[in-house]
Structure formats: C-alpha cells, structure tokens
Coordinates of C-alpha atoms and ligand atoms in Angstrom, one line a residue:
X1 CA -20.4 -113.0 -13.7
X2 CA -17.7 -110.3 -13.0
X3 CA -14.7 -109.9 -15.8
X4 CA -13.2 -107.5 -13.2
X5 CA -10.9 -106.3 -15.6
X6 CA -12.2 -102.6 -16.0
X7 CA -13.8 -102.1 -12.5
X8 CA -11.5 -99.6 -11.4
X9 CA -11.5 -97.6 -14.5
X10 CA -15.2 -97.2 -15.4
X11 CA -15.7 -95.7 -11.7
X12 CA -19.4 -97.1 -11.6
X13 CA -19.2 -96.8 -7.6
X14 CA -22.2 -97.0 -6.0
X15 CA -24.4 -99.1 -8.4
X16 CA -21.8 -102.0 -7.8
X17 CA -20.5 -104.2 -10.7
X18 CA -23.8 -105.3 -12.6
X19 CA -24.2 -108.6 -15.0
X20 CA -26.0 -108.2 -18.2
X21 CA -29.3 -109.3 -16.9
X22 CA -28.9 -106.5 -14.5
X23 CA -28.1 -104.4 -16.5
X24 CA -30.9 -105.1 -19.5
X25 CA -33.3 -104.6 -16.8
X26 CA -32.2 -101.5 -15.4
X27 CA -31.9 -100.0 -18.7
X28 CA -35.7 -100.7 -19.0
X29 CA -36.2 -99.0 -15.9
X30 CA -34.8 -96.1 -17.5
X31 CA -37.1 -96.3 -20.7
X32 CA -40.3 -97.2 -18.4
X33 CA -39.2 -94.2 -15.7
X34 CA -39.2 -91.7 -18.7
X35 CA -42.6 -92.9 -20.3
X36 CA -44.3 -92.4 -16.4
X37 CA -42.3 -89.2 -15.4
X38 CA -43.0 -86.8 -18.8
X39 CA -46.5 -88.5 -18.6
X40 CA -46.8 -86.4 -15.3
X41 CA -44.6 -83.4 -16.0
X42 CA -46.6 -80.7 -16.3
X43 CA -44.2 -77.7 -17.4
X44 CA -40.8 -77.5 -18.8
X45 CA -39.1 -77.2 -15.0
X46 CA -40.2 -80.5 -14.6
X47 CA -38.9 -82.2 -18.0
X48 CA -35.7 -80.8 -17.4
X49 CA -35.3 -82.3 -13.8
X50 CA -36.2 -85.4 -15.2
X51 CA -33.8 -84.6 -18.4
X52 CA -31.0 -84.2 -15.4
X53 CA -32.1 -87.3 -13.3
X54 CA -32.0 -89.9 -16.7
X55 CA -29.6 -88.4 -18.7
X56 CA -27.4 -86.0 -16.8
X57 CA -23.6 -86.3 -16.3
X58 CA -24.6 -88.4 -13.1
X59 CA -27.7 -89.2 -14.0
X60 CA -28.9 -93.1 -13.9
X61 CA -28.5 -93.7 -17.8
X62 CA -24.9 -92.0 -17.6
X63 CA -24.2 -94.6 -14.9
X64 CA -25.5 -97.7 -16.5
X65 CA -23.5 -97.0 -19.7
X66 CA -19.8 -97.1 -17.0
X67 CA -21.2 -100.4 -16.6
X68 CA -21.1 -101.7 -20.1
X69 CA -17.1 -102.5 -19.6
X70 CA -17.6 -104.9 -16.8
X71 CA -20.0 -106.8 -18.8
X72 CA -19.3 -110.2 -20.2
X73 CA -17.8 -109.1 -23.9
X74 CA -20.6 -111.5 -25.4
X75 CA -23.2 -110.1 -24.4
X76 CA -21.5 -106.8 -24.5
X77 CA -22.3 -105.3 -28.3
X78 CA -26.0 -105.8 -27.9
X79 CA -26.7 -104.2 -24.5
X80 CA -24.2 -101.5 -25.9
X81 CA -27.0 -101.0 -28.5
X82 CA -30.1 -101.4 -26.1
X83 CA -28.3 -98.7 -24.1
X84 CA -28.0 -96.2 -27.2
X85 CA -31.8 -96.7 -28.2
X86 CA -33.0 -96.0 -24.9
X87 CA -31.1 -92.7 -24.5
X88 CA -32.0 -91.9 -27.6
X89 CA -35.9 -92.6 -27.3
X90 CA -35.5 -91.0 -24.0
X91 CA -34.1 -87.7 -25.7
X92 CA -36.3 -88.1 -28.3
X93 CA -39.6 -88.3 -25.6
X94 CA -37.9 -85.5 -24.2
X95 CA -37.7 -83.5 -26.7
X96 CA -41.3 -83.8 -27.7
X97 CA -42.8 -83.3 -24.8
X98 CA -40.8 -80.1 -24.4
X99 CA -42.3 -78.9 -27.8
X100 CA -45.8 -80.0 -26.9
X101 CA -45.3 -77.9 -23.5
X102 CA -44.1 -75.3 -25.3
X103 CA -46.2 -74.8 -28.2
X104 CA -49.9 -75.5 -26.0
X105 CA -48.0 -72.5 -23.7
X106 CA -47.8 -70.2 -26.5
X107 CA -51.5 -71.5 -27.9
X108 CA -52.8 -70.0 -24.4
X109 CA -51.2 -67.0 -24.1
X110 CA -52.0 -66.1 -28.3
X111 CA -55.6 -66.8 -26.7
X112 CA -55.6 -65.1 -23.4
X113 CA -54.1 -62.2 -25.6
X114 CA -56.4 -62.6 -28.8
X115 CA -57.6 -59.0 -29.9
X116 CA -60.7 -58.9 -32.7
X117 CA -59.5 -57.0 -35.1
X118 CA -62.6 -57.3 -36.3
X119 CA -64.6 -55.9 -33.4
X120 CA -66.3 -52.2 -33.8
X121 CA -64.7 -49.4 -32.2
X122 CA -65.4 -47.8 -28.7
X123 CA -66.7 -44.3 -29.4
X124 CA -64.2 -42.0 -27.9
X125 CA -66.1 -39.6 -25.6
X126 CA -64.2 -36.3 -26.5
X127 CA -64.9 -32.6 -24.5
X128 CA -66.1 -29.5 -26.0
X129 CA -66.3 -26.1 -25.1
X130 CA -69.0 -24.8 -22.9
X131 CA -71.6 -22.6 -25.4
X132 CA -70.1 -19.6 -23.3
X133 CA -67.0 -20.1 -24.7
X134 CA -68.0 -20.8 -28.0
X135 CA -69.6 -17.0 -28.3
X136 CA -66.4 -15.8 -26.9
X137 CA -64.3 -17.5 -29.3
X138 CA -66.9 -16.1 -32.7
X139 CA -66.0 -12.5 -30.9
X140 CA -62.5 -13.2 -30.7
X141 CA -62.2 -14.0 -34.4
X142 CA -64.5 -11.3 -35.7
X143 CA -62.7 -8.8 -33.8
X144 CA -59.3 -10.5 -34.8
X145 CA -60.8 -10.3 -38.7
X146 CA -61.5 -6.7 -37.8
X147 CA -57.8 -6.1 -36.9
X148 CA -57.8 -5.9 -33.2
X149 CA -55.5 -7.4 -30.7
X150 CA -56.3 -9.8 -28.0
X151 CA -55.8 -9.0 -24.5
X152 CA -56.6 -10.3 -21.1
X153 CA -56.2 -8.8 -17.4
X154 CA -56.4 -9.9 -13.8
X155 CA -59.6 -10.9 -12.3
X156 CA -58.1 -9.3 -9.1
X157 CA -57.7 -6.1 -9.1
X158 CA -57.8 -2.8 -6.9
X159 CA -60.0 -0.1 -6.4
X160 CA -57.9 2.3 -8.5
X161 CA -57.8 0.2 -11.3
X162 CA -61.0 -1.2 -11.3
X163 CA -62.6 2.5 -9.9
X164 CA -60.5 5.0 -9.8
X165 CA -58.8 5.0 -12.9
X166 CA -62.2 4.8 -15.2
X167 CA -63.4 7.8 -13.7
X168 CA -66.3 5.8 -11.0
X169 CA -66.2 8.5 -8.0
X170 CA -66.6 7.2 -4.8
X171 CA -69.9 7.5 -4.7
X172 CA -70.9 5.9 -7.9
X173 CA -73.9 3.4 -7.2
X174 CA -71.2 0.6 -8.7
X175 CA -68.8 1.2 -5.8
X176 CA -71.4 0.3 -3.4
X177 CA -70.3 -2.8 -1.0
X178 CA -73.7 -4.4 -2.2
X179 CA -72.1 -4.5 -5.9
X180 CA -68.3 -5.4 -5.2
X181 CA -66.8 -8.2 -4.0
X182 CA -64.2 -7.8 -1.9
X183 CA -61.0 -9.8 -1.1
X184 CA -61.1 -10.7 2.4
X185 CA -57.9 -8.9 4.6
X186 CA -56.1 -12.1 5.5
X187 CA -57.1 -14.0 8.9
X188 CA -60.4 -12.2 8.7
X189 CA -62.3 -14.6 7.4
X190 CA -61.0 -17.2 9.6
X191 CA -61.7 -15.4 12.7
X192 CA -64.6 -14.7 12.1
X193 CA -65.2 -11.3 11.8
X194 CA -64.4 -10.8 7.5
X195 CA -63.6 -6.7 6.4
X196 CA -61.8 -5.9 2.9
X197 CA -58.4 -6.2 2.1
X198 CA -56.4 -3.2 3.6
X199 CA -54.7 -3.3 0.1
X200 CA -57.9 -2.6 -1.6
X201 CA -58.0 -6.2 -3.3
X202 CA -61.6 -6.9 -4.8
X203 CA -62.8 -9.2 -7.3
X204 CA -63.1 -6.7 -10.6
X205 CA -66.7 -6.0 -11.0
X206 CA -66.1 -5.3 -15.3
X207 CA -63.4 -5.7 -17.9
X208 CA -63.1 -2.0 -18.3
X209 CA -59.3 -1.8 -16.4
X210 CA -57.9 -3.6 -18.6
X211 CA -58.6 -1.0 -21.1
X212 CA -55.9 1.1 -18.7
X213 CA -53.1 -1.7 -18.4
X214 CA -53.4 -1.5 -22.2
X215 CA -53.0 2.1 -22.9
X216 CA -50.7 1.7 -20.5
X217 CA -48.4 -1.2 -22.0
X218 CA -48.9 -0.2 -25.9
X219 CA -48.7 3.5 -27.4
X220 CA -51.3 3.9 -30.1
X221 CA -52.6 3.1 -32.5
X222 CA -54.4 0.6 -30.2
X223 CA -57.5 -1.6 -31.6
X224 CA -58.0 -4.4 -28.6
X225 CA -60.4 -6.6 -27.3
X226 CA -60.2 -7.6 -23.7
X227 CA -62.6 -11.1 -22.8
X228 CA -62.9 -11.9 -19.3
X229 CA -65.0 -13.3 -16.3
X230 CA -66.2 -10.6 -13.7
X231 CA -67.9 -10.6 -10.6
X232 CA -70.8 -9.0 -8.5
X233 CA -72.4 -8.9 -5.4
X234 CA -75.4 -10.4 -7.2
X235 CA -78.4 -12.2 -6.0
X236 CA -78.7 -15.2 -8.2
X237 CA -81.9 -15.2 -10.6
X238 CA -82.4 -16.1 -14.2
X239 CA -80.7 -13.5 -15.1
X240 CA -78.1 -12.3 -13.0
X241 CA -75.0 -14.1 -11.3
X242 CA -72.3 -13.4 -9.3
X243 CA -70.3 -14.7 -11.8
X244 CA -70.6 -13.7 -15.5
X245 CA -68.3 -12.7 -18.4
X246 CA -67.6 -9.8 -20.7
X247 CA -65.6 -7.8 -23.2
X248 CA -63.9 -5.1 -23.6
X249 CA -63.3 -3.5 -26.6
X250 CA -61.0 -0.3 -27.3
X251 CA -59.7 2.1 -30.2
X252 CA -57.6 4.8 -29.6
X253 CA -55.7 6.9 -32.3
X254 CA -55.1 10.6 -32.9
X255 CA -58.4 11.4 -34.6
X256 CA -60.8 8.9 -33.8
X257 CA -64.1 9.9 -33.7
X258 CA -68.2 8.8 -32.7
X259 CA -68.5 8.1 -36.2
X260 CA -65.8 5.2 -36.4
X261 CA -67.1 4.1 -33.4
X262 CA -70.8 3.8 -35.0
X263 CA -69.4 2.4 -38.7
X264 CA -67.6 -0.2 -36.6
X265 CA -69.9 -1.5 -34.2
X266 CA -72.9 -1.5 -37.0
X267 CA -69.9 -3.9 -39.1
X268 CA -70.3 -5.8 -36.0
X269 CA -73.5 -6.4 -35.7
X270 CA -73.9 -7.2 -39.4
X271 CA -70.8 -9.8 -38.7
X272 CA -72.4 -11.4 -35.8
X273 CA -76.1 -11.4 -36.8
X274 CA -76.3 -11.4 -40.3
X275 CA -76.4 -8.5 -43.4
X276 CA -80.4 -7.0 -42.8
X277 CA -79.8 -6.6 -38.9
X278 CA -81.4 -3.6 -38.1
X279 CA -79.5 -1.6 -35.3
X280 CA -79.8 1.9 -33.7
X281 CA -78.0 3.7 -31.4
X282 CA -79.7 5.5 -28.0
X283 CA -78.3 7.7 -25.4
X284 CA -76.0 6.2 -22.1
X285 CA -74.2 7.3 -19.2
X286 CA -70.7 5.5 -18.3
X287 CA -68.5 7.7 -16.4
X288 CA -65.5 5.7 -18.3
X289 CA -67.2 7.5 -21.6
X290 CA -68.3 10.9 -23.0
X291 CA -70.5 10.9 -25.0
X292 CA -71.9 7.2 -24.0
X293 CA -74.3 5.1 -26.0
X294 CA -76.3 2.1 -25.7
X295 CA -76.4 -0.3 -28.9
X296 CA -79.2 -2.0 -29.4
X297 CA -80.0 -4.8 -32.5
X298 CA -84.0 -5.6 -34.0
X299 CA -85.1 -8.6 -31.6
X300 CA -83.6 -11.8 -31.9
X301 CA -86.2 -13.7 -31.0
X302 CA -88.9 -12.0 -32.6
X303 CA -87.6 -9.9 -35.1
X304 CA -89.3 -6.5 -34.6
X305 CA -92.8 -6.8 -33.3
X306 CA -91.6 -7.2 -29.8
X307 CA -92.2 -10.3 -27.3
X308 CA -90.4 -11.2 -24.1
X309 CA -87.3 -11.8 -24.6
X310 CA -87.3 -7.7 -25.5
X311 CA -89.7 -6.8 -23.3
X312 CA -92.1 -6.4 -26.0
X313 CA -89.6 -3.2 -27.5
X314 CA -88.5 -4.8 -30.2
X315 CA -85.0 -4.0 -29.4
X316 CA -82.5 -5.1 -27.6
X317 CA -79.5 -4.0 -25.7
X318 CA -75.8 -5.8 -26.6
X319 CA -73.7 -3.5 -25.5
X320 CA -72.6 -0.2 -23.9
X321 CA -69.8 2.2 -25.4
X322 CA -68.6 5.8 -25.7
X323 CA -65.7 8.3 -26.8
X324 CA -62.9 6.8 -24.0
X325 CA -63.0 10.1 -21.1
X326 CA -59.9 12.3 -21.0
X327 CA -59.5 11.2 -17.4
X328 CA -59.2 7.9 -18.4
X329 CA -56.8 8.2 -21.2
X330 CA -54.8 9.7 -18.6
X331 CA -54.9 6.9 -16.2
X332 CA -53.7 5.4 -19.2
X333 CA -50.7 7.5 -19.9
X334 CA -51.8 9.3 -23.0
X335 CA -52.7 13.0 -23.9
X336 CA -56.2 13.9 -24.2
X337 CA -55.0 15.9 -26.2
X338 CA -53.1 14.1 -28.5
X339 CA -55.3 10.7 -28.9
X340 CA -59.2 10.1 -28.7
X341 CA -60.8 6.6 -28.4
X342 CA -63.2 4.9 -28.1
X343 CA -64.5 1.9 -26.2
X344 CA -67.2 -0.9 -25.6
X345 CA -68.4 -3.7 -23.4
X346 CA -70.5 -6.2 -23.9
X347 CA -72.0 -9.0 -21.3
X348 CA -71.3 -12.5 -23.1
X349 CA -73.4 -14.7 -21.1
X350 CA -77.0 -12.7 -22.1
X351 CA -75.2 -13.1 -26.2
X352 CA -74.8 -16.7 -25.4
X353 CA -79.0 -17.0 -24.3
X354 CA -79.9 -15.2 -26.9
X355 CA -78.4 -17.2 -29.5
X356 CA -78.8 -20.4 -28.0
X357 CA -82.6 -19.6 -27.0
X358 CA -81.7 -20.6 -23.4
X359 CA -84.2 -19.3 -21.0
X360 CA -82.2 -19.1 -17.6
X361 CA -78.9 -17.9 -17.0
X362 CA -78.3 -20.6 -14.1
X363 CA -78.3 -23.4 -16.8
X364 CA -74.7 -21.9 -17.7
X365 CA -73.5 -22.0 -14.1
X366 CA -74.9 -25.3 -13.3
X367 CA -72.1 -27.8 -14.8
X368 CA -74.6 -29.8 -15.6
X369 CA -73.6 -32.5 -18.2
X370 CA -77.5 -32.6 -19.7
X371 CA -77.4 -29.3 -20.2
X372 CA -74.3 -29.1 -21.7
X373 CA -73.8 -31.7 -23.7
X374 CA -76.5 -30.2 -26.0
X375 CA -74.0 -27.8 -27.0
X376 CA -71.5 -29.9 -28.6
X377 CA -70.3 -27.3 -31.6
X378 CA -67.9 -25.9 -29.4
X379 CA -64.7 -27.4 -30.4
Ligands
DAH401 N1 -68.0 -1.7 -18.0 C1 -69.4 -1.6 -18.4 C2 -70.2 -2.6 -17.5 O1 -69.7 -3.3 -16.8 C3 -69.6 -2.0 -19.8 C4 -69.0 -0.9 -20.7 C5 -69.8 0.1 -21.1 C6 -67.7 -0.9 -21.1 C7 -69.4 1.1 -22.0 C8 -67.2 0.1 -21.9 C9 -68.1 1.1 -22.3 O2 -66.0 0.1 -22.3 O3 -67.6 2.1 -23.1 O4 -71.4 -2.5 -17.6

C-alpha cells in the first residue's frame, strides 16, 4: 500500500500517506464539495472562501495532489489526470459562478438605477417678480431711456434729512408723530415704555432725501431717479399702508426751467401710457418745491367720462413735482443761484392698481401666492 519512498519530501502531514482508492475518492469529494458549496454561495466573498478552502496553497486539492508521489506508480498517471480535471472543473465552476454573480449584480443595480429617458419633464416652478416691482422696473428703464441715473438711499434716515433739509418746518402736518415712524431709542421697547431715538432715527416717511445725498454726492448736471420703499404711520385700508413705495425724480442744471419740467413729464406720460394720453397740469403745495404742481393723466379706467377709480373727475393724480426750493438746493450743496431744478415723486403701488386693475392695496402686502401668481410677467 505505501511505496514510502517520497513521504518525507511531499510533506502531506496531516492527511497521512493515502492509497489510490483513497485518494480517487477524496478527489471526488473535492468535485462534489465544489458542485454543493457554489450551489449555496450567494455573493463573490463566498466563492472566494471556497476558491481558498479547494484550491488554495493549503487548501484540500493542493494537499491531495502532495499525495500523488506516495501512490503506487501504476496507478499513478491516471489519478495524476483525475486530479488535473477536477481542479480544473473546479476553477472552471468557479469561474462561472463568479461571472453569473457578477453580471446578475450589475443587472440589478443598471435596474435599481434605470432613468426613462423617455419620460416627460418636471415643470420647473421658476419665481417672478412681484407686479410692484415690475412697474418699478418699466420706470427704471424709461427714465434710464430718458437719460437719468439710478439712485437709491437709506430707508433710515433722520429728521434733518428726511425734514429738515427739504424745507418741512417743524410744524408741517407730515412731521406729526401720527405720520412718522419712529426708531425706538434702544432698551425702550424692551422695557416697556418705547420714545424715539435720541439720535432722531425714523423710518423715512418719502424718497425726497435722497434727492439731497445726490446733490450732495454729484455736481450737476444731475438727471436721477431715486425708487424706494417708505413708511407711515398709516391705518391700513384699501388704500393706504404703512408700507408703500415711491420715486424720486430730480434735474438740476444752470437754467432749468417749469417748462422742461412740463415737456418732460408729458414725454413720460406718453411713454408709460401710450401717444393720445391726455394730461394737464394743476396747482400744488410741497414745501421741497416752488412753484409745485400736481400731474394728473385722462382716467385709466374710464377714459374721460369719470367713474370710480377717478372719483368720477375724469382725472387722475400720478404724481407731485415742482422747481427744487433754493433751501433745498442748499441742503444740497449747490447755489441757488447758480443751478435750478426740478423734481418729482410718484407713489408706485397706486401705478401698480391702476395698471393691473387691482381693487385693494392689501392684495400687494398680503404674500399671497393666489394673488400673486397671477402676475407672472415680472421676470
Ligand atoms: N415727497 C412727496 C410725497 O411723499 C412726493 C413729491 C412731491 C416728491 C413733489 C417730489 C416733489 O420730489 O417735487 O408725497
């Protein structure tokens, strides 16, 4: 049963000196342990533990094949061959399982992953600007078309620059605490017992000082437009708000006169509202201005005859303007004497109701998505 002859050089240790019958059958344990243990592994870690436990360096076909040397030289050549087939079916099994593993992994993740290229597209919900903003932006251009720079000031401000400085005495109706609203002095609020800022902070009630940080900033010739949000002490109604915007418009040069300021603002009109708009011009009172006018346009809504909307007049009021006062071109650092000007302001919000043919000044405010989403020109 035993040549003996190689024992100690093929090193086959623990399995012990085999005969060929042994042998023959444990190579068929190793063909029969591959078939059941790929038949059960599930992913690649597990065909390569079996890959190591068959086929490794001390794995159990490694150590049948030391054997082959103590094995009776007859029988020898063919279980040589019977152990080359079965490492070789065994790699072979091996190797196709890996590939099955690997290509049903990839098949799941391509489908777990799978995008339709073919599906319709998600409409992408994109903003737009609120139809305040959209008037603001038509006066910004016109104005720009016109030639004017674009300017814009704090919404804080003090009472010299938001007062003072225009010419509003003290005892203008606009100064009144019921109109303004003041900045809190710090900690007052908190304790309980609010009084205005001892540094004469308020929230500014008009765009009118920025006409003065401009004069103040550029020498003339000066043609600027100032757009901006403003505050009052207002009780909320369809027409009125706390909060509401405006702008400013100012021209100052050497020789400026009532008649540019007429020929320009009737341009405007004509811009804004179309060629036939009838437009007149009526007598005002701004302290900021002498001589002051009020500018009125034919009815938007009804052309002429009157109806609400112009409290059956026929007219109606879009802005406010006058020859810029010599106290305020000082406040502005310029000569009276020198330069002339002339200014306007206008209330956006009412431009915005008028054009849009929105009835109540609180739909603006509101944030309301309804509401504003019919508005979507605004871009
Ligand atoms: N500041 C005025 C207001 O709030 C609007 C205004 C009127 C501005 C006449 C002007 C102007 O520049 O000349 O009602």
């Amino acid at each position: 049963m035993l040549s003996g002859d190689n024992s100690g050089r093929d090193g086959a240790g623990e399995q012990g000196l085999m005969d060929a019958s042994e042998l023959r059958s444990g190579l068929e344990a190793v063909r029969a342990a591959a078939s059941s243990g790929l038949a059960v592994a599930g992913d690649e870690a597990g065909v390569d533990a079996l890959r190591t436990e068959l086929l490794g360096r001390s794995g159990r076909l490694t150590g049948l094949m030391r054997q082959l040397g103590g094995i009776d030289p007859a029988e020898r050549p063919a279980l040589g061959v019977l152990a080359n087939e079965v490492r070789n079916e065994v790699e072979a099994a091996i190797g196709q399982r890996l590939n099955a593993l690997r290509s049903s992994g990839l098949s799941d993740r391509l489908e777990a992953e799978r995008i339709d290229m073919t599906a319709p597209g998600r409409p992408v919900r994109v903003g737009h600007l609120h139809p305040t903003m959209t008037v603001e932006r038509d006066l910004r251009e016109i104005f720009h078309a016109f030639g004017f720079e674009i300017f814009e000031g704090p919404e804080i401000e003090d009472d010299w620059w938001n007062f003072e400085a225009l010419n509003i005495p003290p005892d203008h109706p606009s100064r009144d605490l019921w109109d303004t609203l003041y900045v809190a002095e710090p900690g007052s609020w908190e304790a309980g017992s609010p009084r205005p800022a001892e540094d004469g902070s308020i929230l500014r009630t008009h765009t009118s000082p920025v006409q003065i940080r401009v004069m103040q900033a550029l020498q003339p010739p000066i043609r600027a437009i100032m757009p901006g949000r403003c505050f009052r002490y207002e009780a909320v109604d369809a027409s009125h708000s706390f909060e509401f915007f405006q702008v400013e418009g100012l021209v100052v040069d050497r020789d400026t006169s009532l008649a540019d300021l007429k020929g320009m603002l009737e341009e405007y009109a004509r811009a804004i509202y179309g060629e036939g708009t009838a437009t007149r011009f009526r007598p005002g009172y701004y302290p900021f201005t002498e001589p002051s006018v009020a500018f009125d346009v034919a009815c938007l809504v009804c052309g002429g005859p009157g109806c609400p909307a112009c409290g059956r007049t026929g007219w109606i009021t879009i802005l406010g303007a006058g020859m810029v006062h010599p106290v305020v071109l000082r406040s502005g650092g310029l000569d009276p004497d020198e330069y002339q000007g002339y200014a306007f302001g206008m209330g956006i919000d009412r431009m915005t109701m008028l054009r849009y043919g929105i009835p109540d000044l609180r739909l603006l405010m509101s944030g309301d998505l309804r509401f504003l989403e019919q508005f979507p020109e605004g871009r």
